[in-house]
Structure formats: C-alpha cells, structure tokens
C-alpha cells in the first residue's frame, strides 16, 4: 500500500500521464501509417526521452509501443495495408468487413480486442515478473552466460526460412559489439589507429535507428509515387452484443498466448497476431466465415499482438534480455538513464518497476479510450502524404542518432546501418537478430569470462547447477528440436509399421 | 535471390576471415595467467561460426531449385530513387558539420520535398523551413540537445 502511495505521489504524476497520452496518440498515428512500424516509432522518438527521468521516458515509450501495435489495425481495416507487420493478420478479415460497409464495427472490435489482449498481458507481467526476478537473483555468471546463449540460439527459430541468414546477422551483431575496450582486460579491439570514436564501442541506438527507421524510409522511397488508396467511411464503432461475446471468448485466450510468445526473446507481435488468428479460427463458431470477413478473425490477432507487448517486457525487466526489437530499444533507454535491466532492478528500483507495471495498464486503457474517442481522427492520419512524411523521417533519424552522445560519428553509424538494413531487407535477411546479437553478445562474453575467472579456468562451472542444465536442455531443444522431432517421428512410424 | 545470397555469404565470410586474422594477434589466456580467455577468443569463435554459416548458405544457394530463385530487382525506377536518396543523405551528413543543422537540413528537406511532392518553389521552401525549425526548436530548447553547437551558425 505504501508503495502504491509512493508511486502515485512521486512517479505517476500528471506530467507522466500527459507523456503517456502523447506516447499513445503518437503511437496510434505511427502505427496507422503504412510503412512506419512500432519499432521505427520507438526508435525515432527515443531521443525525446533523453531529457526526461526514467519513469517518464519508459512510460512514454510504452505508450508509443502499445499505441502503434493497435494503430496498425486502422490501415489494415481501412486500406487492406497493415500499418505494422503485427496487423497483417487483422487485414485479412478487417478489410472484408470494410468492403461490406462495416469498417466501424471492425475497428471497434479491434480496439476492444487489443485492450483485452493488453490487459491480460499486464496481469501476467505483474504475476510472473517478480517471481522470475527472484529466481534470476540466484543466477551466477555461468547461468547468465547460458541464458544469453539461449537467447542467441532463439535467433535461428525466429528467422523462419532464413535460419542461416538470421544466425549470420546475429553473429554480425555480436561482432559489432566487440569493437572497443574489452570490459574484462581493457584491451582495445578492432579500433582503427587513433580513432577515439571506436574506443568506447559502437552504440546500438544509432544502429537500431538505422536498421529499423532509416532502412524502412528507404524502402518507402521505392514506391513513393504510388497512388494513395481511397479511404472508407467509419461508422458504428461500438461493438454489438454478439461481437462482445466473441471478444470475451477469444481475445483473453489469444492475449494469453500472445504474452507467452512475447516472453520468447526475439518473437514479436507479428508472430503473436498470426498465432492468434489461427487460434481464433480453431475456436470460432463459424470457421467457414474466415476469409469472408469474420469478427472472430479480428478478435484473435488483435488480442494476440497486444498480448505480446506485456510479454516482451517480462524477460527485459527480469533478465535484461529483450523480448522483441522494441524492448531492445527500451533496454537502451533504461541504460541511458543509468539503470541496468535485470533482477537487480527489482531490488534497487522497485518503485520504477511497479510504476512500469501500472503504467502499462494505464497505457492500454488510454489506448482503448483514444481508440474509441478518436478513431475518425486517427483514420484521417492516413491522408498524410508520404512525400512530405519521408523527408521528415530522414531529419528525425539524423537528429535522433546525434542526440544520444551529441556525436556526428553516430549519425554516420546510423546512415551506414540504414543502407546496410535496406540491402539486408532486399536479400531477405532478418534484421532483429542483429539487435539481439548487439545486446546479448556482450552479456554472453562478459559472463563467460567472469565465470571462468571465478572458477580459475575450470570449464565444468557451466555444468555445475540445476539451472545450468535447465538452460543447456533449452539450448539443445532450440537448436536441434526440429531434428529430434523428425527422428522421433521416424522411429514412431517404423514401430507402427511393425 | 541466389546471387543476393552468394553476395551476402561472401561479404560475411570476408568480414569473418578478416576479424579472425586481426583477433589472432591479441593476447591469449596464457598472457594473463588467470584462466580467463584473452580478448581475441570470443571474436574468433563468433567469426568462425559466421564463416561456417556463410559456407552453408553459399552451398544451399548454389543448390537452390530454379523455382525458388526469385528475381530481386536491384536496378529499376524505385531502387534508382533509393540510391540517389542515399547519395544525397551521405552528402548531407558530410556537410552537416560545416553548414550546421539549420542550413543543411533546410536544403536537404527542400531537395526531397521538391523532388517527391513537386510543389511550387515557395511552398517547398516554406515547408522545409517550418519542418527544420520545429525539429530544431524541439530538440534545442525542449530536449536540450545542442543541435546548434556546430556549423557556421554555431553558438
């Protein structure tokens, strides 16, 4: 109770509410615009938080995150163009409903479905995080090393058909993170002679702005002269009784599944949405209506993608491992504030952690209120011309990368990362693994060497505890799970044939 | 796609090989005598993994069936626009330090808005100036980022 009073008197001040509201509204606008993703929005607006305190900054970013994931559904429903990848599944049924003159109904269900998914994820965040943090306090360097390796192994499984490319990209991220002064021996690695810019290491914020915002802006240039699609009118947004029944039956389940997906490092809202869509199809009373404009086909993905938002915060806050690309940027935001995400945050900054929990719930509520109150206004955002917006994004990328260290070197890093990101996208190389590599690489290396230092060079330290073995099993399962399943299937078939 | 994969594998392999050569010259565990691996071990392990993955990708790409070998357009109207944009941005960042944020960004915005939006010159200049000044004021005065600390208008 005392903590609640402290949170509401010191952290959740009216100014913070205002920042969250600004974040949610900006997020919805960013998400609604096709070509601007939630990650891009958070990366672009991150520099705005440099002058704020930790709670203000993180809660504004959370507002952007929650708002953008929901905002993507606006263009998905009205234009059949998902505003963010997380809304691709919503576009399938949403646009069909739009064509039948039920755009308002689809958007109303999307708003409430997103809210339900978001709230479920907050409940799980509040329940799971403190327990996981308590467990993580028992981790030594060996366990943290294996945790980071597990996070890095996930890269393969989130890269879809491009496993090798994803892993190579992850390796590239780890290697970029090795540039500069080695944290264990202070030896300077891979630095051009006399260039002090490299000595402190290459910051990953400009790389993220380049990979996620600048490269996306380059892609937008390709079809910048394409004709804008005509918008459909939005009416009757309040969900009917039958829609509410579908929402309450499906969205909490897909929200729960979305949260679990969010916990897996690297798995984002797009995966949550498609899994949510499939689950909704399985639960639907009339699955044959899927593909023709099913309300249940909106409840599922919207619950799923907003469920990911809270889930992704769980590993970020408790273990310092990003749940997705957006939370990777948030790790950067916390680091800039002098805070280290991980189990110690629950000991040293309890008020901040619980402020984030409550703030996440408030951000979802603001998203729901703004969604219902301003859907017609937000749909007007779609008429902002790309031809003006794209040059503004360029300027924001430039100033955003400069703002962190007031360094023009970072601007060059961002621009080069943007160019590399554009060509990577052309070659179908996923970019998220690079960010996982940049964050988890140093964590893995530092803990690997610290564990060996403590054990006097004895490598059995990595097999010495139950937690170590738990992670080893997870790593083996992640790397060879597919082959093991195939092998078991073959044996089972042979036995069945006999 | 085959060609793109091979280029990507080649670039990664070259980077991996170069880093192994550089890191091989770094001090080793024996130099420190504490049982801690030297600063070169981690980059060597990761670079070796990248080399192996590059080889795997190259082999898979060579054996790629024709129907999977989709065409990746790298030289059409859209991509040419992107390359020109990249060139303009590189030139912009190169002169940024000398011209300062306000002048360089106004010119950059004007070039792009004139090119993309095809507005009247006066409208183009007006939009460019307003956009630049709004961004400048927000960062310089609200967020205290010293955007005006470099260039010919530095203060």
XYZ file of C-alpha atoms in Angstrom:
653
model
C 0.000 0.000 0.000
C 2.830 2.357 0.935
C 4.446 1.647 -2.390
C 1.222 2.456 -4.261
C 1.034 5.798 -2.468
C 4.695 6.433 -3.306
C 4.160 5.508 -6.947
C 1.155 7.800 -7.368
C 2.758 10.702 -5.494
C 6.284 10.576 -6.940
C 6.236 8.628 -10.215
C 2.781 8.656 -11.778
C 2.344 12.410 -11.723
C 0.016 14.307 -14.080
C 3.055 15.101 -16.253
C 3.738 11.381 -16.680
C 0.077 10.842 -17.646
C 0.493 13.588 -20.235
C 3.657 11.964 -21.626
C 1.865 8.603 -21.789
C -1.070 10.196 -23.591
C 1.316 11.850 -26.061
C 3.041 8.476 -26.478
C -0.213 6.590 -27.091
C -1.532 9.172 -29.588
C 1.833 9.327 -31.428
C 1.973 5.528 -31.376
C -1.502 5.166 -32.887
C -0.630 7.692 -35.626
C 2.715 5.985 -36.355
C 1.121 2.533 -36.356
C -1.709 3.697 -38.601
C 0.677 4.934 -41.282
C 1.707 2.060 -43.547
C 5.486 1.787 -43.655
C 6.011 3.094 -40.128
C 6.338 0.264 -37.603
C 6.158 0.227 -33.809
C 9.925 -0.375 -33.674
C 10.540 2.545 -36.003
C 8.297 4.774 -33.883
C 10.029 3.882 -30.635
C 13.494 4.215 -32.239
C 12.595 7.598 -33.766
C 11.071 9.051 -30.613
C 13.609 7.557 -28.169
C 15.804 10.706 -28.257
C 12.783 12.675 -26.985
C 13.141 10.788 -23.682
C 16.787 11.735 -23.070
C 15.788 14.839 -21.145
C 13.160 13.017 -19.048
C 13.550 10.914 -15.926
C 13.431 7.107 -16.198
C 9.714 6.692 -15.411
C 8.624 9.469 -17.777
C 10.796 8.189 -20.618
C 9.942 4.500 -20.321
C 6.212 5.128 -19.902
C 6.146 7.388 -22.946
C 7.908 4.677 -24.965
C 5.447 2.082 -23.650
C 2.605 4.353 -24.738
C 4.103 4.523 -28.246
C 4.591 0.742 -28.295
C 1.048 -0.123 -27.183
C -0.487 2.574 -29.391
C 1.479 1.594 -32.501
C 0.653 -2.115 -32.245
C -3.046 -1.182 -32.053
C -2.778 1.655 -34.607
C -1.638 -0.756 -37.308
C -5.150 -2.191 -37.404
C -6.602 1.132 -38.645
C -4.927 0.999 -42.051
C -5.257 -2.800 -42.106
C -9.046 -2.435 -41.889
C -9.486 0.702 -43.988
C -6.871 0.209 -46.715
C -6.053 -3.529 -46.599
C -2.484 -2.386 -45.917
C -1.253 -3.321 -42.434
C 0.198 -0.249 -40.710
C 2.655 -2.542 -38.919
C 3.549 -6.217 -39.581
C 1.611 -7.019 -36.381
C -1.638 -6.114 -38.139
C -1.153 -8.240 -41.249
C -3.491 -10.907 -39.858
C -6.152 -8.300 -38.989
C -6.139 -7.048 -42.593
C -7.470 -10.416 -43.822
C -10.861 -10.166 -42.127
C -10.903 -6.429 -41.360
C -10.811 -5.287 -44.975
C -13.551 -7.745 -45.976
C -15.754 -6.208 -43.282
C -14.798 -2.752 -44.540
C -15.888 -3.624 -48.049
C -19.264 -4.673 -46.630
C -19.596 -1.197 -45.051
C -18.701 -2.459 -41.558
C -15.332 -0.697 -41.120
C -16.503 0.936 -37.870
C -17.593 -2.412 -36.443
C -14.220 -3.980 -37.368
C -12.282 -1.103 -35.816
C -14.412 -1.158 -32.647
C -13.720 -4.873 -32.212
C -10.019 -4.338 -32.979
C -9.849 -1.619 -30.301
C -11.512 -3.701 -27.613
C -9.658 -6.879 -28.666
C -6.337 -5.020 -28.383
C -7.337 -3.732 -24.948
C -8.299 -7.182 -23.664
C -5.050 -8.684 -25.011
C -3.037 -5.836 -23.490
C -4.681 -6.098 -20.066
C -4.186 -9.877 -19.950
C -0.502 -9.358 -20.747
C -0.194 -6.754 -17.957
C -1.765 -9.188 -15.461
C 0.761 -11.851 -16.441
C 3.573 -9.303 -16.371
C 2.690 -8.370 -12.779
C 2.298 -12.028 -11.737
C 5.305 -13.626 -13.437
C 7.977 -10.891 -13.346
C 8.643 -10.654 -9.586
C 8.881 -14.469 -9.310
C 11.194 -14.718 -12.300
C 13.334 -11.880 -10.927
C 13.600 -13.683 -7.569
C 14.779 -16.814 -9.382
C 17.190 -14.802 -11.537
C 18.804 -13.374 -8.391
C 20.177 -16.861 -7.792
C 21.902 -16.831 -11.189
C 25.679 -16.673 -11.228
C 27.822 -15.690 -14.222
C 27.657 -19.247 -15.628
C 23.845 -19.203 -15.642
C 23.719 -15.722 -17.166
C 26.119 -16.877 -19.882
C 23.882 -19.857 -20.711
C 20.781 -17.608 -20.610
C 22.408 -15.249 -23.129
C 23.420 -18.205 -25.323
C 19.816 -19.462 -25.174
C 18.614 -16.008 -26.245
C 21.094 -16.052 -29.124
C 20.002 -19.554 -30.179
C 16.415 -18.318 -30.445
C 17.626 -16.257 -33.426
C 17.531 -19.406 -35.550
C 13.969 -20.239 -34.675
C 12.619 -16.725 -35.296
C 14.278 -16.400 -38.680
C 11.646 -18.504 -40.477
C 13.011 -19.909 -43.742
C 16.165 -17.831 -43.405
C 17.847 -19.588 -40.463
C 21.426 -19.255 -41.766
C 20.890 -15.610 -42.699
C 19.348 -14.860 -39.298
C 22.210 -16.545 -37.464
C 24.809 -14.750 -39.602
C 23.093 -11.466 -38.876
C 23.130 -12.322 -35.153
C 26.866 -13.115 -35.383
C 27.437 -9.760 -37.123
C 25.642 -8.025 -34.243
C 27.807 -9.819 -31.673
C 30.965 -8.885 -33.583
C 29.982 -5.205 -33.819
C 29.508 -5.289 -30.037
C 33.116 -6.466 -29.568
C 34.526 -3.240 -31.055
C 36.155 -1.007 -28.439
C 37.641 -1.545 -24.983
C 37.221 -5.121 -23.704
C 35.366 -4.935 -20.376
C 37.411 -7.729 -18.736
C 41.013 -6.997 -19.794
C 40.665 -3.365 -21.053
C 42.354 -4.414 -24.307
C 41.254 -2.292 -27.292
C 39.730 -4.421 -30.048
C 39.206 -3.650 -33.750
C 39.851 0.085 -33.430
C 41.379 1.997 -36.336
C 44.590 3.657 -35.166
C 43.930 6.959 -33.430
C 40.135 6.956 -33.866
C 38.714 7.537 -30.395
C 35.122 7.172 -31.664
C 35.557 3.396 -31.808
C 37.223 3.054 -28.399
C 34.050 3.362 -26.336
C 32.355 0.853 -28.623
C 29.675 1.434 -31.234
C 26.419 2.398 -29.547
C 23.475 0.277 -30.628
C 20.891 3.087 -30.562
C 22.101 4.659 -33.859
C 22.346 1.161 -35.346
C 18.736 0.473 -34.343
C 17.528 3.808 -35.725
C 19.352 2.972 -38.966
C 18.192 -0.630 -39.234
C 14.571 -0.041 -38.286
C 13.727 3.554 -39.218
C 16.134 4.721 -41.930
C 16.071 1.470 -43.921
C 12.252 1.459 -43.756
C 12.223 5.041 -45.061
C 14.478 3.936 -47.952
C 12.009 1.168 -48.755
C 9.175 3.704 -48.732
C 11.053 5.753 -51.351
C 10.773 2.880 -53.842
C 7.031 3.369 -54.265
C 6.730 6.955 -53.072
C 4.814 7.987 -56.194
C 2.281 5.141 -55.855
C -1.296 6.403 -55.697
C -2.769 6.608 -52.200
C -5.736 4.273 -51.681
C -9.161 5.795 -51.175
C -10.460 5.664 -47.622
C -13.666 4.069 -46.400
C -16.039 5.876 -44.003
C -16.011 4.811 -40.341
C -19.396 4.500 -38.578
C -20.921 2.440 -35.708
C -17.722 1.694 -33.800
C -19.321 0.490 -30.526
C -19.256 -3.353 -30.566
C -22.652 -5.111 -30.617
C -23.692 -7.728 -28.034
C -22.689 -10.664 -30.279
C -19.331 -9.036 -31.001
C -18.721 -8.574 -27.285
C -19.428 -12.273 -26.716
C -16.873 -13.203 -29.398
C -14.355 -10.772 -27.912
C -14.717 -12.143 -24.388
C -14.464 -15.719 -25.646
C -11.423 -15.331 -27.922
C -9.305 -12.267 -27.052
C -8.346 -13.314 -23.475
C -7.075 -16.667 -24.801
C -5.114 -15.137 -27.672
C -3.894 -12.409 -25.290
C -2.534 -15.136 -23.037
C -0.868 -16.926 -25.955
C 0.491 -13.586 -27.227
C 2.037 -12.930 -23.806
C 3.764 -16.319 -23.850
C 5.075 -15.595 -27.361
C 6.260 -12.176 -26.175
C 8.327 -13.807 -23.415
C 10.375 -15.710 -26.036
C 13.336 -13.462 -26.908
C 13.045 -12.112 -30.434
C 9.475 -13.279 -31.119
C 7.405 -10.184 -31.890
C 3.803 -9.033 -32.228
C 3.528 -10.214 -35.853
C 4.009 -13.837 -34.742
C 1.557 -13.277 -31.863
C -1.051 -11.963 -34.305
C -0.826 -14.867 -36.748
C -0.895 -17.454 -33.952
C -3.877 -15.544 -32.509
C -5.613 -15.685 -35.904
C -5.131 -19.456 -36.135
C -6.297 -19.992 -32.555
C -9.384 -17.860 -33.239
C -10.117 -19.973 -36.316
C -9.913 -23.104 -34.166
C -12.231 -21.584 -31.549
C -14.668 -19.974 -33.989
C -18.316 -20.965 -34.024
C -18.386 -20.416 -37.779
C -14.832 -21.064 -39.040
C -16.139 -21.222 -42.617
C -16.658 -17.433 -42.416
C -12.886 -16.890 -42.071
C -11.616 -15.146 -45.186
C -15.004 -13.564 -45.851
C -14.996 -11.006 -43.024
C -15.204 -12.754 -39.667
C -15.356 -10.718 -36.456
C -13.656 -13.598 -34.626
C -10.779 -13.278 -37.101
C -10.167 -9.771 -35.709
C -10.602 -10.669 -32.009
C -7.826 -13.314 -32.329
C -4.928 -11.392 -33.887
C -5.663 -8.141 -32.038
C -5.673 -9.964 -28.678
C -2.528 -11.816 -29.744
C -0.462 -8.852 -30.939
C -1.234 -6.618 -27.956
C -0.664 -9.603 -25.663
C 2.935 -9.647 -26.890
C 3.551 -6.109 -25.544
C 3.402 -7.132 -21.865
C 5.041 -10.490 -22.526
C 8.072 -8.878 -24.169
C 8.625 -6.771 -21.046
C 8.942 -9.854 -18.811
C 12.417 -11.030 -19.967
C 13.518 -7.420 -20.443
C 12.776 -6.355 -16.877
C 13.665 -9.574 -15.080
C 16.647 -10.883 -17.071
C 17.845 -7.952 -19.168
C 17.047 -9.979 -22.289
C 14.852 -8.216 -24.887
C 11.542 -9.907 -25.717
C 11.463 -8.188 -29.110
C 13.065 -5.333 -31.073
C 11.021 -2.650 -29.261
C 12.078 -3.854 -25.816
C 15.672 -3.958 -27.102
C 15.376 -0.208 -27.661
C 13.836 0.160 -24.189
C 16.887 -1.570 -22.692
C 18.877 1.204 -24.381
C 16.525 3.813 -22.896
C 16.980 2.394 -19.387
C 20.747 2.158 -19.841
C 20.891 5.837 -20.861
C 19.114 6.624 -17.581
C 21.879 4.762 -15.730
C 19.715 1.718 -14.977
C 20.536 -1.893 -15.791
C 17.521 -4.063 -16.609
C 17.681 -7.423 -14.841
C 16.826 -8.993 -11.492
C 18.673 -6.302 -9.515
C 16.229 -3.712 -10.859
C 13.548 -5.355 -8.682
C 15.777 -4.841 -5.635
C 17.201 -1.394 -6.288
C 14.370 0.279 -8.244
C 11.217 -1.432 -7.026
C 9.179 1.765 -7.377
C 10.209 2.168 -11.020
C 9.371 -1.471 -11.797
C 5.893 -1.204 -10.281
C 5.419 2.179 -11.950
C 6.082 0.417 -15.262
C 3.512 -2.279 -14.370
C 0.813 0.260 -13.500
C 1.868 2.498 -16.390
C 1.461 -0.384 -18.811
C -2.122 -0.864 -17.635
C -2.800 2.880 -17.927
C -1.229 2.980 -21.410
C -3.583 0.183 -22.533
C -6.576 2.000 -21.029
C -5.559 5.265 -22.717
C -5.163 3.358 -25.978
C -8.717 2.000 -25.634
C -10.216 5.399 -24.743
C -8.301 7.201 -27.510
C -9.227 4.420 -29.931
C -12.973 4.771 -29.359
C -12.961 8.545 -28.945
C -10.689 9.408 -31.834
C -10.898 6.638 -34.400
C -12.311 9.010 -37.042
C -9.475 11.479 -36.394
C -6.829 8.737 -36.484
C -8.198 7.450 -39.776
C -7.516 10.954 -41.198
C -3.805 10.379 -40.418
C -3.817 8.035 -43.382
C -4.147 11.045 -45.669
C -0.766 12.493 -44.558
C 1.251 12.336 -47.789
C 4.286 10.074 -47.796
C 6.098 12.589 -49.977
C 6.270 15.042 -47.057
C 6.492 12.474 -44.269
C 9.534 10.593 -45.604
C 11.911 13.615 -45.656
C 10.755 14.437 -42.098
C 11.660 10.865 -41.056
C 15.149 11.411 -42.529
C 15.634 14.529 -40.413
C 14.343 12.761 -37.281
C 16.692 9.807 -37.865
C 19.642 12.185 -38.216
C 18.859 14.268 -35.145
C 17.803 11.196 -33.136
C 21.122 9.453 -33.663
C 23.031 12.675 -32.910
C 21.089 13.368 -29.707
C 22.351 10.456 -27.604
C 26.008 11.477 -27.400
C 25.892 14.731 -29.398
C 28.185 12.971 -31.824
C 28.242 13.236 -35.618
C 30.051 9.878 -35.669
C 26.777 8.290 -34.500
C 24.989 9.961 -37.420
C 27.381 8.213 -39.810
C 26.824 4.917 -37.967
C 23.055 5.356 -38.318
C 23.250 6.189 -42.025
C 25.513 3.230 -42.784
C 23.222 0.954 -40.723
C 20.271 2.294 -42.733
C 21.953 1.477 -46.045
C 23.008 -1.976 -44.783
C 19.475 -2.566 -43.453
C 17.959 -1.685 -46.848
C 20.152 -4.186 -48.693
C 19.555 -6.791 -45.964
C 15.834 -6.395 -46.478
C 16.336 -6.863 -50.248
C 18.301 -10.064 -49.549
C 15.552 -11.225 -47.138
C 17.957 -11.121 -44.180
C 16.028 -10.523 -40.920
C 17.399 -7.503 -39.029
C 16.104 -8.271 -35.498
C 18.843 -10.909 -34.865
C 21.487 -8.190 -35.216
C 19.929 -6.315 -32.300
C 19.716 -9.485 -30.204
C 23.389 -10.074 -31.006
C 24.331 -6.500 -30.079
C 22.618 -6.765 -26.680
C 23.161 -10.406 -25.763
C 26.678 -10.731 -27.245
C 28.434 -8.591 -24.614
C 26.287 -10.199 -21.869
C 27.343 -13.685 -23.022
C 31.026 -12.789 -23.386
C 31.326 -10.928 -20.085
C 29.610 -13.681 -18.077
C 31.529 -16.441 -19.876
C 34.850 -14.903 -18.934
C 33.762 -13.864 -15.423
C 32.583 -17.434 -14.732
C 35.954 -18.789 -15.853
C 37.781 -16.157 -13.808
C 35.851 -17.154 -10.675
C 36.401 -20.878 -11.284
C 40.111 -20.434 -12.025
C 39.633 -21.510 -15.636
C 37.584 -24.647 -14.847
C 35.006 -25.120 -17.679
C 32.848 -27.518 -15.586
C 31.430 -24.366 -13.954
C 28.960 -24.261 -16.865
C 27.522 -27.666 -15.874
C 27.592 -27.213 -12.116
C 24.000 -26.308 -11.197
C 20.440 -27.404 -11.981
C 19.739 -24.009 -13.598
C 22.757 -24.511 -15.890
C 21.375 -27.862 -17.004
C 17.923 -26.348 -17.493
C 19.401 -23.797 -19.909
C 21.564 -26.435 -21.619
C 18.425 -28.516 -22.295
C 16.644 -25.405 -23.619
C 19.595 -24.598 -25.887
C 19.781 -28.154 -27.254
C 15.989 -28.182 -27.702
C 16.064 -24.849 -29.572
C 18.934 -25.866 -31.832
C 18.019 -29.453 -32.530
C 14.324 -29.614 -31.560
C 13.214 -29.924 -35.200
C 15.640 -32.748 -35.987
C 14.792 -34.578 -32.721
C 11.077 -34.366 -33.544
C 11.751 -35.697 -37.059
C 13.900 -38.520 -35.664
C 11.251 -39.460 -33.071
C 8.587 -39.382 -35.798
C 10.595 -41.801 -37.945
C 11.022 -44.256 -35.044
C 7.320 -43.987 -34.210
C 6.376 -44.694 -37.858
C 8.714 -47.708 -38.018
C 7.202 -49.144 -34.841
C 3.679 -48.505 -36.119
C 4.531 -50.261 -39.413
C 5.795 -53.311 -37.484
C 17.860 -14.448 -54.784
C 20.729 -16.888 -55.418
C 23.018 -14.021 -56.420
C 22.000 -11.941 -53.377
C 22.593 -14.909 -51.058
C 26.032 -15.521 -52.534
C 26.981 -11.842 -52.193
C 25.755 -11.810 -48.569
C 27.654 -15.025 -47.791
C 30.784 -13.644 -49.483
C 30.697 -10.356 -47.555
C 30.127 -12.149 -44.226
C 32.895 -14.669 -44.966
C 35.332 -11.858 -45.813
C 34.477 -9.976 -42.600
C 34.755 -13.199 -40.571
C 38.157 -14.059 -42.070
C 39.489 -10.529 -41.530
C 38.399 -10.477 -37.887
C 39.957 -13.905 -37.219
C 43.274 -12.637 -38.617
C 43.089 -9.451 -36.500
C 41.964 -11.216 -33.306
C 44.619 -13.930 -33.645
C 47.217 -11.288 -32.754
C 45.538 -10.349 -29.461
C 46.875 -11.576 -26.065
C 45.835 -15.093 -25.058
C 44.803 -16.725 -21.750
C 48.432 -17.661 -21.079
C 49.452 -13.993 -21.229
C 47.066 -13.138 -18.386
C 47.652 -16.330 -16.328
C 44.240 -16.139 -14.657
C 42.435 -18.823 -16.635
C 40.381 -16.147 -18.381
C 40.367 -16.386 -22.167
C 42.033 -13.443 -23.878
C 40.156 -10.671 -25.719
C 40.606 -12.452 -29.040
C 38.859 -15.735 -28.218
C 35.231 -14.549 -28.361
C 35.535 -12.697 -31.703
C 37.419 -15.684 -33.158
C 34.673 -18.142 -32.090
C 31.877 -15.934 -33.440
C 33.767 -15.168 -36.664
C 34.410 -18.886 -37.191
C 30.676 -19.534 -36.729
C 29.902 -16.810 -39.247
C 32.351 -18.356 -41.730
C 30.732 -21.781 -41.313
C 27.240 -20.313 -41.739
C 28.378 -18.374 -44.819
C 29.702 -21.602 -46.333
C 26.398 -23.354 -45.543
C 24.362 -20.524 -47.077
C 26.564 -20.495 -50.182
C 26.186 -24.269 -50.633
C 22.409 -24.106 -50.156
C 22.144 -21.195 -52.571
C 24.160 -22.975 -55.276
C 21.830 -25.981 -54.956
C 18.728 -23.735 -54.838
C 15.978 -25.016 -57.176
C 15.175 -22.698 -60.085
C 11.587 -22.068 -58.901
C 12.865 -20.723 -55.559
C 15.416 -18.472 -57.251
C 13.155 -15.416 -57.383
C 14.334 -12.253 -59.085
C 15.328 -9.402 -56.749
C 15.092 -6.128 -58.693
C 18.143 -4.008 -57.865
C 18.059 -1.573 -60.777
C 14.659 -0.110 -61.608
C 12.974 3.275 -61.166
C 12.262 2.622 -57.464
C 15.726 1.399 -56.498
C 17.441 4.139 -58.540
C 15.435 6.650 -56.488
C 16.700 4.976 -53.308
C 20.349 5.094 -54.436
C 20.060 8.800 -55.316
C 18.422 9.410 -51.917
C 21.290 7.604 -50.188
C 23.790 9.736 -52.134
C 22.020 12.958 -51.126
C 21.952 11.856 -47.471
C 25.655 10.960 -47.480
C 26.429 14.372 -48.959
C 24.138 15.984 -46.356
C 25.894 14.293 -43.413
C 29.290 15.182 -44.928
C 28.459 18.915 -44.988
C 26.401 18.881 -41.775
C 29.391 19.693 -39.564
C 30.343 22.712 -41.669
C 26.937 24.117 -42.594
C 25.220 23.331 -39.296
C 21.841 21.706 -38.711
C 19.521 24.519 -39.806
C 21.082 25.304 -43.194
C 21.955 21.722 -44.166
C 18.590 20.288 -43.095
C 16.543 23.033 -44.768
C 18.388 22.383 -48.045
C 18.026 18.602 -47.668
C 14.291 18.868 -46.919
C 13.799 21.286 -49.831
C 15.540 18.903 -52.257
C 13.406 15.939 -51.219
C 10.103 17.816 -50.996
C 10.715 19.428 -54.408
C 11.572 16.025 -55.866
C 8.821 13.957 -54.240
C 5.930 16.363 -53.671
C 6.506 18.535 -56.783
C 5.139 21.612 -55.011
C 5.661 25.244 -56.085
C 9.154 26.501 -55.067
C 7.767 28.917 -52.498
C 5.657 26.163 -50.857
C 8.643 23.781 -50.905
C 10.876 26.344 -49.169
C 8.148 27.192 -46.662
C 7.552 23.540 -45.696
C 11.315 22.881 -45.464
C 11.937 25.897 -43.220
C 8.960 25.142 -40.955
C 9.851 21.428 -40.601
C 13.514 22.208 -39.861
C 12.732 24.951 -37.354
C 10.135 22.856 -35.499
C 12.560 19.915 -35.179
C 15.396 22.286 -34.241
C 13.391 24.118 -31.555
C 12.014 20.902 -30.020
C 15.473 19.357 -29.700
C 17.461 22.519 -28.904
C 15.106 24.188 -26.428
C 12.703 21.498 -25.138
C 15.036 18.495 -25.008
C 18.305 20.415 -24.518
C 20.121 18.606 -27.333
C 22.805 21.037 -28.570
C 21.870 20.825 -32.257
C 23.126 24.355 -32.765
C 26.601 23.652 -31.370
C 28.274 23.037 -34.734
C 28.391 24.647 -38.186
C 28.653 28.216 -39.409
C 25.714 29.371 -37.261
C 27.103 27.705 -34.127
C 26.595 29.459 -30.800
